[in-house]
Amino acid sequence: MDKIRLLDLDSTELKSFCDSMGLPKYRAGQIKDWLLKGRSFGEMTNLPAELRDRLSANAVTGIPAVADVLRSSVDETVKFLFELEGGVLVESVLMKYAYGYSVCISSQAGCKMGCRFCASAGVAFSRDLTGGELLGQIIAIERHENIKVSHVVIMGIGEPMDNYDNVVRFLKNVSSADGLNISLRKISLSTCGVVPGILRLKDEGLPVTLSVSLHNPFDDERGEIMPVNKIHGLDELFAACREYVNATGRRITFEYAVIEGQNDSKRHALKLAERVRGMLCHVNLIPVNKIDGGKYRRPSRETIESFQKTLESKGVAVTVRRELGRDINAACGQLRKRVIS
Ligand code: SF4
């Protein structure tokens, strides 16, 4: 029988687990404290040795093992390769900003969405991560770097909306006062445009920032690089986004990787402005680094500025990300790997 993963449990469930093992209530609090510090059962030194052995026999912590660490030579970005149970590997990235530490975590081992610009699409989907495995990535990084993470982006490998229940469980646990207590307002959830997930999330009462990877305002062109567009076209996607904003009052972020000759024309900017007109949102323009052997290139500074000005002239709030860490932030796991290596 599979062992229970303790980081998957909320506090009530952890108390029930301890109860089922015949332990006094205070043990649940002790175990939780250790779990949040990323400690193994063997390191839970205020528990009797016999109890630690019983825990090991019946459960796992859910803290992933650090398989590799890669530090950017350009900025303070650190990429982690984690090994989960069953030998599954996922990536997470730590980024340092003026406001604190932000971690980008993976939600699945592999991805089914098949975005053309993303090498994760070529990696076979292995499995969904559990809520505890999402949480464990943050805890393991905090322990490894001896820091406190203040912001989280679910933008690594995987499509969070394709692993909806586990992601929502994670959101509830990571933000709970007796958990890591990270404000939901400091958490961004990124989707490539899985509309049913957006519509479900709007009713959860979880004030996260929804981030949509857009990259093109035209259905035919977007469909060529993002197969999800053939299932949920842009009219449906933007209608769902408007519903999300109306229900939550939260501003949506549209991520737009600007690629030379592909989506950087005035025609694209005007169509994008038309799509977001009147919506509480902002657009992040991400000048891509050269990827896929030069197939996708960064436009000139003038082209990007012109794109930005066209959007602004139509009243759209726009930012341009220029730093490497931010480029990394905007991409998915395997793309990050290429950029940072
Ligand atoms: S960009 Fe994101 S959603 Fe698309 S294939 Fe890569 S990991 Fe999946």
XYZ file of C-alpha atoms and ligand atoms in Angstrom:
349
model
C 0.000 0.000 0.000
C 1.244 3.505 -0.824
C 2.484 5.512 2.117
C 0.643 8.686 3.009
C 2.408 11.930 2.033
C 2.147 14.211 5.064
C 2.611 17.471 3.144
C -0.566 16.645 1.232
C -2.564 16.943 4.455
C -4.045 20.073 5.947
C -3.815 20.544 9.713
C -7.103 18.788 10.438
C -6.112 15.809 8.306
C -2.688 15.651 9.952
C -4.375 15.553 13.373
C -6.597 12.696 12.160
C -3.541 10.856 10.877
C -1.810 11.243 14.269
C -5.016 10.140 15.952
C -5.124 7.029 13.781
C -1.624 6.222 15.009
C -2.707 6.631 18.625
C -0.630 9.783 19.146
C -1.537 12.693 21.428
C -2.820 15.820 19.658
C 0.308 17.897 20.276
C 2.343 15.536 18.122
C 0.557 16.842 15.000
C 1.823 20.364 15.742
C 5.360 19.122 16.300
C 5.380 17.131 13.078
C 3.933 20.048 11.119
C 6.644 22.399 12.418
C 9.320 20.011 11.193
C 7.629 19.471 7.831
C 7.501 23.223 7.205
C 11.246 23.363 7.896
C 11.848 20.644 5.304
C 13.108 18.078 7.820
C 13.107 14.327 7.381
C 11.584 12.032 10.008
C 15.104 11.244 11.247
C 15.666 14.955 11.924
C 12.502 15.394 14.017
C 14.528 15.351 17.184
C 11.751 16.090 19.665
C 9.976 12.878 18.643
C 10.973 9.570 20.254
C 13.096 7.336 17.990
C 10.407 4.671 18.061
C 7.824 7.176 16.764
C 10.146 8.354 14.004
C 10.507 4.726 12.892
C 6.725 4.274 12.892
C 6.283 7.445 10.871
C 8.845 6.234 8.319
C 7.030 2.919 8.063
C 3.645 4.545 7.449
C 4.321 7.843 5.709
C 6.652 10.013 3.666
C 7.174 13.719 4.266
C 6.733 14.909 0.652
C 9.900 17.033 0.767
C 11.597 16.467 -2.613
C 15.274 15.539 -2.871
C 17.554 18.136 -4.456
C 19.044 16.368 -7.499
C 20.873 19.360 -8.965
C 21.307 23.107 -8.481
C 22.229 25.562 -11.218
C 23.089 29.171 -10.390
C 22.841 31.811 -13.104
C 26.077 33.654 -13.755
C 24.116 36.694 -14.900
C 21.834 37.311 -11.942
C 20.849 35.656 -8.668
C 18.434 33.197 -10.230
C 18.857 29.611 -9.021
C 17.342 26.607 -10.747
C 16.620 23.432 -8.812
C 16.119 19.978 -10.185
C 14.055 17.941 -7.731
C 13.572 14.225 -7.589
C 10.138 13.172 -6.396
C 8.949 9.761 -5.354
C 9.245 7.229 -8.138
C 12.288 9.007 -9.550
C 10.212 11.724 -11.235
C 12.186 14.915 -11.943
C 10.783 18.459 -11.931
C 12.286 21.944 -11.991
C 11.747 24.954 -9.764
C 13.381 28.369 -9.975
C 14.264 30.832 -7.220
C 14.395 34.499 -8.167
C 15.488 37.406 -5.996
C 13.663 40.697 -6.348
C 13.750 43.947 -4.402
C 10.541 42.876 -2.643
C 11.811 39.431 -1.643
C 12.219 35.911 -2.909
C 9.918 34.448 -5.513
C 9.774 30.787 -6.451
C 8.470 29.367 -9.719
C 7.214 25.827 -9.191
C 6.170 22.967 -11.447
C 2.682 21.492 -11.262
C 3.128 18.352 -13.378
C 5.963 16.055 -14.427
C 5.857 16.755 -18.148
C 3.014 18.527 -19.917
C 0.258 17.503 -22.313
C -0.359 20.936 -23.821
C 2.211 20.775 -26.611
C 3.102 24.470 -26.971
C 5.545 24.604 -29.881
C 8.018 26.956 -28.244
C 8.321 24.783 -25.145
C 10.642 21.810 -24.831
C 8.430 20.432 -22.037
C 5.994 19.622 -24.802
C 8.479 17.089 -26.109
C 8.924 15.468 -22.708
C 6.461 12.685 -22.126
C 3.861 13.485 -19.514
C 4.602 11.352 -16.506
C 2.101 12.326 -13.824
C 0.353 15.102 -11.919
C 2.070 16.440 -8.824
C 0.119 16.335 -5.595
C -0.596 19.427 -3.522
C 2.130 18.355 -1.109
C 4.636 18.017 -3.916
C 3.948 21.589 -5.007
C 4.367 22.773 -1.423
C 7.490 20.638 -0.976
C 9.320 22.488 -3.764
C 9.010 25.773 -1.844
C 9.965 24.248 1.490
C 13.000 22.466 0.032
C 14.234 25.722 -1.543
C 13.721 27.669 1.692
C 15.769 25.088 3.546
C 18.498 24.770 0.910
C 19.037 28.532 0.644
C 18.102 29.409 4.234
C 15.581 32.009 3.086
C 11.875 32.799 3.394
C 9.904 32.824 0.164
C 7.332 35.615 -0.154
C 5.954 35.116 -3.676
C 5.072 32.030 -5.702
C 4.377 31.570 -9.398
C 2.932 28.299 -10.665
C 4.566 28.648 -14.035
C 7.068 25.810 -14.219
C 6.592 22.528 -16.015
C 2.958 21.571 -16.472
C -0.425 23.208 -16.952
C -1.921 23.950 -13.504
C -5.499 23.846 -14.791
C -4.861 20.298 -16.028
C -4.123 19.330 -12.418
C -6.843 21.465 -10.916
C -7.765 19.698 -7.666
C -4.175 19.244 -6.531
C -3.333 22.862 -7.349
C -6.327 24.153 -5.397
C -5.392 21.951 -2.432
C -1.887 23.412 -2.621
C -3.242 26.981 -2.713
C -5.282 26.381 0.419
C -2.418 24.750 2.300
C 0.336 27.184 1.288
C -1.750 30.165 2.382
C -3.074 28.766 5.655
C -2.049 30.629 8.795
C -0.522 27.497 10.305
C 1.202 26.605 7.040
C 3.712 28.697 5.106
C 1.206 31.560 5.412
C 1.999 32.999 1.987
C -0.731 35.422 0.949
C -2.774 34.244 -2.027
C -2.372 37.738 -3.426
C 1.331 36.981 -3.777
C 0.704 33.838 -5.779
C 0.350 33.775 -9.569
C -1.193 30.877 -11.407
C -0.319 30.640 -15.072
C -2.425 28.922 -17.713
C -1.998 28.493 -21.441
C -5.752 29.030 -21.748
C -7.640 26.073 -20.297
C -11.011 27.793 -20.112
C -12.894 25.333 -17.852
C -10.184 25.779 -15.221
C -10.477 29.576 -15.363
C -14.246 29.326 -14.927
C -13.883 26.964 -11.951
C -11.192 29.057 -10.300
C -13.289 32.218 -10.375
C -15.723 30.606 -7.920
C -13.130 29.244 -5.466
C -12.757 32.453 -3.473
C -8.966 32.242 -3.838
C -7.617 35.722 -4.719
C -4.566 34.558 -6.687
C -3.313 36.455 -9.713
C -4.334 34.705 -12.901
C -1.711 34.880 -15.598
C -2.593 33.842 -19.144
C 0.097 32.898 -21.670
C -1.307 34.614 -24.716
C 1.489 35.262 -27.240
C -0.802 35.987 -30.170
C -4.202 37.711 -30.543
C -5.175 35.849 -33.730
C -6.750 32.396 -33.539
C -5.080 30.914 -36.593
C -1.589 32.087 -35.618
C -1.970 31.198 -31.938
C -3.321 27.785 -32.873
C -0.103 27.095 -34.759
C 2.076 27.498 -31.679
C -0.425 26.597 -28.941
C -2.658 23.583 -29.696
C -4.922 24.493 -26.743
C -6.236 27.318 -28.938
C -7.893 24.779 -31.216
C -9.997 23.584 -28.288
C -10.550 26.903 -26.552
C -10.350 29.725 -29.073
C -9.614 33.332 -28.208
C -13.221 34.541 -28.067
C -13.960 31.825 -25.489
C -10.735 32.527 -23.615
C -11.303 36.275 -23.338
C -14.945 35.772 -22.350
C -13.738 33.509 -19.512
C -11.120 36.077 -18.509
C -13.767 38.787 -18.311
C -15.922 36.508 -16.173
C -12.933 35.872 -13.926
C -12.263 39.580 -13.463
C -15.931 40.326 -12.809
C -16.223 37.550 -10.235
C -12.943 38.173 -8.398
C -12.141 41.842 -8.947
C -8.574 40.687 -9.607
C -6.469 42.042 -12.438
C -5.400 39.442 -15.005
C -1.915 39.386 -16.476
C -1.473 38.493 -20.126
C 1.999 37.186 -20.911
C 3.119 38.019 -24.431
C 6.475 36.707 -25.641
C 7.418 39.084 -28.450
C 8.979 37.186 -31.332
C 10.552 38.837 -34.340
C 8.398 38.619 -37.434
C 5.832 36.389 -35.707
C 3.690 38.520 -33.426
C 5.408 41.923 -33.162
C 3.557 43.960 -35.809
C 1.210 46.900 -35.341
C -1.589 44.635 -36.566
C -0.912 42.314 -33.639
C -0.739 45.173 -31.132
C -4.019 46.666 -32.326
C -5.799 43.302 -32.204
C -4.441 42.655 -28.735
C -5.677 46.069 -27.578
C -9.093 45.284 -29.055
C -9.226 41.940 -27.243
C -8.481 43.424 -23.802
C -10.432 46.665 -24.200
C -12.079 47.698 -20.938
C -10.749 44.690 -19.019
C -8.948 45.015 -15.680
C -5.646 43.572 -16.867
C -2.134 44.292 -17.875
C 0.106 42.941 -20.573
C 3.651 41.754 -19.930
C 5.767 41.934 -23.031
C 8.596 39.424 -22.873
C 11.297 39.865 -25.486
C 12.322 36.253 -26.079
C 15.883 35.097 -26.087
C 17.021 33.273 -29.185
C 15.632 29.747 -28.950
C 15.183 26.720 -31.146
C 18.428 27.327 -33.000
C 17.389 30.861 -33.861
C 13.915 30.027 -35.171
C 12.476 32.444 -32.637
C 14.377 35.695 -32.220
C 14.077 38.800 -30.086
C 12.770 41.825 -32.025
C 14.757 45.072 -32.020
C 14.321 47.487 -29.129
C 12.556 49.900 -31.487
C 10.043 47.248 -32.535
C 9.244 46.379 -28.927
C 8.896 50.052 -27.963
C 6.621 50.643 -30.897
C 4.478 47.631 -29.912
C 4.296 48.937 -26.360
C 3.360 52.463 -27.489
C 0.578 51.157 -29.730
C -0.912 49.287 -26.775
C -0.532 52.284 -24.457
C -2.148 54.578 -27.009
C -5.209 52.341 -26.720
C -5.216 52.586 -22.915
C -3.677 49.166 -22.201
C -1.385 48.860 -19.162
C 1.891 47.348 -20.392
C 5.216 46.362 -18.888
C 8.311 45.108 -20.670
C 10.482 42.539 -18.978
C 14.125 42.858 -19.795
C 16.155 41.059 -17.181
C 17.245 37.478 -17.635
C 15.572 36.282 -14.456
C 12.342 37.794 -15.631
C 12.689 36.183 -19.013
C 13.147 32.936 -17.188
C 10.127 33.667 -15.027
C 7.954 34.061 -18.071
C 8.829 30.762 -19.634
C 8.191 27.188 -18.714
C 10.677 24.743 -17.264
C 12.454 23.429 -20.281
C 12.690 26.798 -21.927
C 14.234 28.119 -18.726
C 16.738 25.318 -18.883
C 17.946 26.423 -22.260
C 18.151 30.061 -21.238
C 19.987 29.569 -18.001
C 22.417 26.860 -19.122
S 4.460 26.361 -22.153
Fe 3.548 25.567 -20.252
S 1.533 24.769 -20.911
Fe 2.776 24.984 -22.789
S 3.743 22.957 -23.089
Fe 5.184 24.241 -21.880
S 4.735 23.715 -19.737
Fe 2.972 23.031 -20.954
